[in-house]
Short mmCIF file of C-alpha atoms in Angstrom, two decimals:
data_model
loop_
_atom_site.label_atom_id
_atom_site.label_comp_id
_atom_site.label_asym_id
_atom_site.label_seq_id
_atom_site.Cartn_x
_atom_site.Cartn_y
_atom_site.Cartn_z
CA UNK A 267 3.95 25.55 12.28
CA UNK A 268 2.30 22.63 11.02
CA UNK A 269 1.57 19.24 13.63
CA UNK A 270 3.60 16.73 13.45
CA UNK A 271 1.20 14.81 15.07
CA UNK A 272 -2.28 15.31 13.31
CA UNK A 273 -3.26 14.54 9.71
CA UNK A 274 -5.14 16.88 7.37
CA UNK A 275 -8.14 15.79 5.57
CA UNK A 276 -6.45 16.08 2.17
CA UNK A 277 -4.05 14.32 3.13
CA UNK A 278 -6.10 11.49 4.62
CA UNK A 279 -8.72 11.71 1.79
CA UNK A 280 -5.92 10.76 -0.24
CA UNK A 281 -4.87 7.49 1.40
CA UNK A 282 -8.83 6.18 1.71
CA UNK A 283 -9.02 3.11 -0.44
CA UNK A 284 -5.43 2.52 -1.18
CA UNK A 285 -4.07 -0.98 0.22
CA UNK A 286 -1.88 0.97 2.35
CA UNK A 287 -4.34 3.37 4.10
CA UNK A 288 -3.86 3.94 7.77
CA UNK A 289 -5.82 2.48 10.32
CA UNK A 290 -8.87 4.78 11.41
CA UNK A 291 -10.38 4.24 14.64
CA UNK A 292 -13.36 6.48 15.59
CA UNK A 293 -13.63 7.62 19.23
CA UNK A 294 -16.58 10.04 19.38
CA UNK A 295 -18.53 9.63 21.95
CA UNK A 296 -22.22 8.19 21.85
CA UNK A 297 -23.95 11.40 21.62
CA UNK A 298 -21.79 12.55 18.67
CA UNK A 299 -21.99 9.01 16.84
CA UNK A 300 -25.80 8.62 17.19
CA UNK A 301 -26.14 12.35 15.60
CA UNK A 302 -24.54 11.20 12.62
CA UNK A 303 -24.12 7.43 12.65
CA UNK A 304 -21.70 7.17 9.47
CA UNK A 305 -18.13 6.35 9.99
CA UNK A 306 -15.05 7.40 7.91
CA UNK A 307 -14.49 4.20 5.21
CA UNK A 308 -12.76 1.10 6.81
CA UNK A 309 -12.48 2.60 10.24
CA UNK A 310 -13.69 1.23 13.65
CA UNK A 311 -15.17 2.37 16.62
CA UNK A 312 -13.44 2.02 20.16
CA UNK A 313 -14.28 3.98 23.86
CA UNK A 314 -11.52 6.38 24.00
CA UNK A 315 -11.51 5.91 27.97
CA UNK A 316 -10.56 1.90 27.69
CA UNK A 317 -8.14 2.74 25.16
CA UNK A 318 -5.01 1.11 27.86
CA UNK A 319 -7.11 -2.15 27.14
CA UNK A 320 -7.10 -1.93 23.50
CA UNK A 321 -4.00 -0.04 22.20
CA UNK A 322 -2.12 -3.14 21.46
CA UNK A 323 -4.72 -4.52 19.06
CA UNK A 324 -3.04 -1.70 16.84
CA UNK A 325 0.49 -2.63 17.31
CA UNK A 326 3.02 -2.50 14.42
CA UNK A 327 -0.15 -0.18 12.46
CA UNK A 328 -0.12 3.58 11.18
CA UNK A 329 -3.42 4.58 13.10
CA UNK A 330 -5.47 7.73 12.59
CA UNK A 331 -8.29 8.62 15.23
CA UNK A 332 -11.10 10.65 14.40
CA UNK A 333 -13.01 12.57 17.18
CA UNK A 334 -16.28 15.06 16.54
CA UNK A 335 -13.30 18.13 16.39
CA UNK A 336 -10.17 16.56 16.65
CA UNK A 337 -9.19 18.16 19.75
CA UNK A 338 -8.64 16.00 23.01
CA UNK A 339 -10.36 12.99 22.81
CA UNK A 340 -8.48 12.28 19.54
CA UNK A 341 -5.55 13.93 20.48
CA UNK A 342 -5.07 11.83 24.15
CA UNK A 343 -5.53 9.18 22.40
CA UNK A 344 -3.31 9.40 19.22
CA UNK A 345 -0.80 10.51 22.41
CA UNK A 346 -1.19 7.36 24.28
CA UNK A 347 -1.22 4.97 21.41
CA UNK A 348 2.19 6.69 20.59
CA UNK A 349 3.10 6.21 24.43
CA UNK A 350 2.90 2.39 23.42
CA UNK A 351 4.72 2.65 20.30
CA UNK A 352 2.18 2.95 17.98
CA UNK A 353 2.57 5.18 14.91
CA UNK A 354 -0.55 7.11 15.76
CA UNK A 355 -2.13 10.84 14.51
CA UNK A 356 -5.07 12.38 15.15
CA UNK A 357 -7.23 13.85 12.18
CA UNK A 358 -7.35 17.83 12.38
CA UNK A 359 -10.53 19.14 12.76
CA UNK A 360 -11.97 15.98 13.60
CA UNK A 361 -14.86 14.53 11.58
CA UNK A 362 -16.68 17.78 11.38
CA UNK A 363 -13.75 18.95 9.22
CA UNK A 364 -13.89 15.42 7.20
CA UNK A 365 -17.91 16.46 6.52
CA UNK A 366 -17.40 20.01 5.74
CA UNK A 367 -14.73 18.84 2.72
CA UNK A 368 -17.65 16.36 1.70
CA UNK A 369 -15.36 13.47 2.46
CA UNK A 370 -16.86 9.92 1.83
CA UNK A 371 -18.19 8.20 4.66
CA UNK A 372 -20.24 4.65 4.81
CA UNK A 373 -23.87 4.30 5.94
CA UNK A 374 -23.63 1.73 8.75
CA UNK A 375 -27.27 0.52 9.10
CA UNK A 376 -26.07 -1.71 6.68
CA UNK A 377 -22.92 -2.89 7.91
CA UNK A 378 -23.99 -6.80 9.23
CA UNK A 379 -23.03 -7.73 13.22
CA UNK A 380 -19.39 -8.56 13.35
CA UNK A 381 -18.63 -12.52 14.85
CA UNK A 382 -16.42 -12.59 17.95
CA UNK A 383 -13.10 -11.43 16.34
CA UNK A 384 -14.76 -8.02 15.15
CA UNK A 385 -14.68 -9.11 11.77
CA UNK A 386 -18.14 -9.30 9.18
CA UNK A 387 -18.42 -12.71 7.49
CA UNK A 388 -19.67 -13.10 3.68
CA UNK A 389 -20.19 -15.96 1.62
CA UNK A 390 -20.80 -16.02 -2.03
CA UNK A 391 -20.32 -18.77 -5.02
CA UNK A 392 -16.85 -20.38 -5.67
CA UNK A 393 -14.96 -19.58 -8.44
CA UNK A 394 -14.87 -16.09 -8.88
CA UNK A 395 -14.79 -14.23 -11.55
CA UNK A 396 -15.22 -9.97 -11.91
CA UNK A 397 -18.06 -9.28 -9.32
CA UNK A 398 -17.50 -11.77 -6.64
CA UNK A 399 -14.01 -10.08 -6.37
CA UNK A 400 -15.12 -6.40 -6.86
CA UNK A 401 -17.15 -7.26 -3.53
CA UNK A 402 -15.04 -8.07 -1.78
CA UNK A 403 -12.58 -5.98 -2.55
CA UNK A 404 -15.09 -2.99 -1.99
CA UNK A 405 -15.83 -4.26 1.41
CA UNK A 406 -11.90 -5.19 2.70
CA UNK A 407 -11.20 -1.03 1.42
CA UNK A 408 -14.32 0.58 2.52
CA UNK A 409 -16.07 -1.04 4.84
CA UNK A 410 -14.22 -3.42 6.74
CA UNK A 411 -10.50 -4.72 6.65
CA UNK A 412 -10.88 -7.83 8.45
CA UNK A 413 -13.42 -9.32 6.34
CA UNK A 414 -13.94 -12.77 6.03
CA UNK A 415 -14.91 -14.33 2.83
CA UNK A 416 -16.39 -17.95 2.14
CA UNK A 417 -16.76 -19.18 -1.48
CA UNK A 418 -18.91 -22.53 -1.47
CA UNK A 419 -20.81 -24.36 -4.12
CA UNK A 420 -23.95 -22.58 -5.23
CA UNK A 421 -26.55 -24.45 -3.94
CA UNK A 422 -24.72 -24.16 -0.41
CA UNK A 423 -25.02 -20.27 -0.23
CA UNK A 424 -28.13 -19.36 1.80
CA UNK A 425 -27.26 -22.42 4.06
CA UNK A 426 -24.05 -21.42 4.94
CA UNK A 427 -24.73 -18.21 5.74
CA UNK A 428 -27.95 -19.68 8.00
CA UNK A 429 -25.13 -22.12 10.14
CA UNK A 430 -21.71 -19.78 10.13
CA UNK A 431 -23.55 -16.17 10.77
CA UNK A 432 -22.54 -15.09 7.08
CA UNK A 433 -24.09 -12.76 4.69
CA UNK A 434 -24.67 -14.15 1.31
CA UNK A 435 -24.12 -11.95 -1.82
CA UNK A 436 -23.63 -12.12 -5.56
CA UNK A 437 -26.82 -15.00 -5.49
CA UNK A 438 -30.45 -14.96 -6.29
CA UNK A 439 -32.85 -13.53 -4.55
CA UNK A 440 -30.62 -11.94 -1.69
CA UNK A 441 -30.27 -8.22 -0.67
CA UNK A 442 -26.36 -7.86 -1.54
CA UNK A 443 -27.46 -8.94 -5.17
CA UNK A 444 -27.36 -7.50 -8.75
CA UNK A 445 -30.77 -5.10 -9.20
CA UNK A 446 -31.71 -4.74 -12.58
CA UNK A 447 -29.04 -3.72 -14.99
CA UNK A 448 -26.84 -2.98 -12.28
CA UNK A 449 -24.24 -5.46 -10.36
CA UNK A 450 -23.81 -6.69 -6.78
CA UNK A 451 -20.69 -3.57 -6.79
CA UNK A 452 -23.40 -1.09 -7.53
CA UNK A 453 -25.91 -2.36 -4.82
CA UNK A 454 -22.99 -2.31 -2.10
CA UNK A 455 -21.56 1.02 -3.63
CA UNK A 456 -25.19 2.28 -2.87
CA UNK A 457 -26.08 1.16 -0.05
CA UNK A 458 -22.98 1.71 2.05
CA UNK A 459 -23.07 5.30 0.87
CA UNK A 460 -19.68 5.33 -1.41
CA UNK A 461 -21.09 7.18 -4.09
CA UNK A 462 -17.90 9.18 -5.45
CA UNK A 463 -16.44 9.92 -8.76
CA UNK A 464 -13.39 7.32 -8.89
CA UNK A 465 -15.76 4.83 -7.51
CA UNK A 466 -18.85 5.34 -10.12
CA UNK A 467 -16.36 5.34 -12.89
CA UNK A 468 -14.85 1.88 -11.42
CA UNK A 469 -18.38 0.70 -11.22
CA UNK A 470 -18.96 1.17 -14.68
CA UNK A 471 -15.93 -0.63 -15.97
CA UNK A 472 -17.13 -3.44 -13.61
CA UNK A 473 -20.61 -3.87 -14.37
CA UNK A 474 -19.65 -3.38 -17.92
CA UNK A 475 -17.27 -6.50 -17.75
CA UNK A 476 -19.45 -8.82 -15.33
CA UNK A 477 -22.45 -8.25 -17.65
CA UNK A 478 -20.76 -8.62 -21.29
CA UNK A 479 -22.12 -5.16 -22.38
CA UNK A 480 -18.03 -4.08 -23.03
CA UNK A 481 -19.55 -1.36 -25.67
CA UNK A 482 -20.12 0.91 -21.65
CA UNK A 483 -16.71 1.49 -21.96
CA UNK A 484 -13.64 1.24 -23.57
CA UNK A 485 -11.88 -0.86 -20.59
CA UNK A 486 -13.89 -2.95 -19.92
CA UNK A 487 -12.73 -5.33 -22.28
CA UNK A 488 -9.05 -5.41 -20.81
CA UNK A 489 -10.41 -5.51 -17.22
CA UNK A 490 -12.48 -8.51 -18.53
CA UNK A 491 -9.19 -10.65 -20.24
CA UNK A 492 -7.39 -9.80 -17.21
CA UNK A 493 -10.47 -11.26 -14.70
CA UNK A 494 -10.53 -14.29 -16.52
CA UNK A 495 -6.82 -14.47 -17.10
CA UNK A 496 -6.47 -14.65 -12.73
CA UNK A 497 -10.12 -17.15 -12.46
CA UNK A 498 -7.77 -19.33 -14.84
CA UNK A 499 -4.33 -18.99 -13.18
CA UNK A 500 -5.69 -20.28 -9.43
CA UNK A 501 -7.07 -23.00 -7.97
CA UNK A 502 -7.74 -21.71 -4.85
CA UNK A 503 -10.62 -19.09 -4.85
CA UNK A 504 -8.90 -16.88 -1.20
CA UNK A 505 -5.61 -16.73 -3.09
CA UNK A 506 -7.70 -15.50 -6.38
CA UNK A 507 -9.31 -12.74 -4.62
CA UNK A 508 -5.97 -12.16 -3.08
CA UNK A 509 -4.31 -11.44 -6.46
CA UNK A 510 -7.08 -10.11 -7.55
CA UNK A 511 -7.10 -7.13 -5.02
CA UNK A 512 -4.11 -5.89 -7.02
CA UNK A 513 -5.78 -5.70 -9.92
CA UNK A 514 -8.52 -3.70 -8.56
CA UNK A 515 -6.33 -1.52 -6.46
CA UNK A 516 -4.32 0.12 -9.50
CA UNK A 517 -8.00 0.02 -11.45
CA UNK A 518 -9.24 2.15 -8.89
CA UNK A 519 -6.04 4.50 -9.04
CA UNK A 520 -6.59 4.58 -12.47
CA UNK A 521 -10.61 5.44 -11.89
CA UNK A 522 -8.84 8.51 -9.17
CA UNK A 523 -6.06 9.60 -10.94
CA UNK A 524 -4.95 8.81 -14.04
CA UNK A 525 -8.07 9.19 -16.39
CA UNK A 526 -6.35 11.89 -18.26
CA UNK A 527 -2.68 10.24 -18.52
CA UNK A 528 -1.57 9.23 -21.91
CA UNK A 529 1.62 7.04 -22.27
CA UNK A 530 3.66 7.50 -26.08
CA UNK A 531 6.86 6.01 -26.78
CA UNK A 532 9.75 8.98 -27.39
CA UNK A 533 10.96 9.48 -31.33
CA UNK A 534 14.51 9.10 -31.42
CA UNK A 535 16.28 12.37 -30.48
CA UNK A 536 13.51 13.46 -28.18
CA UNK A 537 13.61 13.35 -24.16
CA UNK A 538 11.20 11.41 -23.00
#
């Protein structure tokens, strides 16, 4: 009989990404982690034996926890989270089960020091436009949720990020910048580790739009007229990227799962 309280890895590694992904907090223990430092995308790390001193951070939240095997460590504490009522699950088979199915995980050498509410801090240019969004919205579905973004006046980049502990990207002569041919998107995409097929095919339409070579691919040109389209409809750059994140949400579901789909309006007579 299948658990009703443990979540396979398809059925996990179909919710990765997606705006409405559960919450995935990793509670291997040192030994484990330092064997193979990568994390499963957007999750955190916590000490399963404080977890009485953290479970409400996770209140009102669909949480996942990943152990090494997904046996007890996960399991107690998927149990005690749900003792608190917290929608919790445990991932079955743990994350040796997630790297057996070849699941995507991030690199976190490159993940920069979190400031004193857990959360990374960027800062970029203001007013963005296709990859000053795609960033972002990389990081907040990947990497880390709580992301903070700053958008600032160009020549106020590298300073910024010098005073308020940020990470500057999408400027010259930065690490989290574009490399060649390729786009800031494609440098995060690689270095993080999220190499996958939904996610190459996204970065093409992306660096085909923020580049102006739309002959890459055929949508680029829509996912162009529909970045500039939200650039012009907001003033403020935080509710931009806000609206934005739509946009690259059902992009990316596109990218995953609907390459193939045609859409034909019925003749008259026929079912739909």
């Amino acid at each position: 009989m299948p658990s009703t309280t443990a979540i396979t890895v398809p059925q996990l590694s179909r919710l990765v990404g997606l705006p409405d992904a559960p919450v995935l907090v990793d509670v291997r223990i040192d030994e484990d982690y330092d064997a193979d430092p990568r994390l499963l995308p957007a999750s955190c790390r916590r000490d399963f034996k404080t977890v009485s001193t953290w479970a409400a951070e996770f209140t009102g939240a669909r949480v996942v926890v990943i152990c090494q095997k997904g046996q007890k460590l996960s399991q107690g504490v998927a149990a005690w989270l749900r003792h608190e009522g917290i929608a919790a699950e445990s991932l079955e088979g743990g994350f040796e089960a997630w790297l057996a199915a070849k699941g995507l995980l991030v690199k976190t050498d490159k993940i920069p020091r979190r400031d004193d509410k857990g959360s990374t801090v960027w800062v970029t240019r203001a007013r963005p436009k296709i990859d000053r969004v795609a960033c972002p919205w990389l990081i907040r579905r990947f990497v880390d949720p709580s992301a903070v973004f700053l958008f600032v006046e160009p020549a106020e980049v590298v300073v910024v990020a010098d005073r308020f502990g940020a990470v500057a990207f999408d400027i010259d002569n930065v690490f989290w910048s574009h490399r060649g041919e390729r786009c800031t998107f494609d440098t995060m995409i690689e270095e993080f580790g999220l190499r996958s097929e939904a996610l190459d095919h996204f970065a093409l339409i992306v660096r085909a739009a923020d580049t102006a070579r739309l002959d890459l691919i055929p949508q680029a040109a829509g996912f162009l007229a529909a970045s500039l389209g939200l650039s012009r409809m907001f003033r403020d750059d935080l509710e931009q990227l806000e609206a934005g994140m739509l946009l690259y949400d059902a992009f990316f579901r596109w990218c995953r799962d609907a390459t193939d789909e045609t859409h034909n309006w019925p003749s008259l007579g026929k079912a739909p």
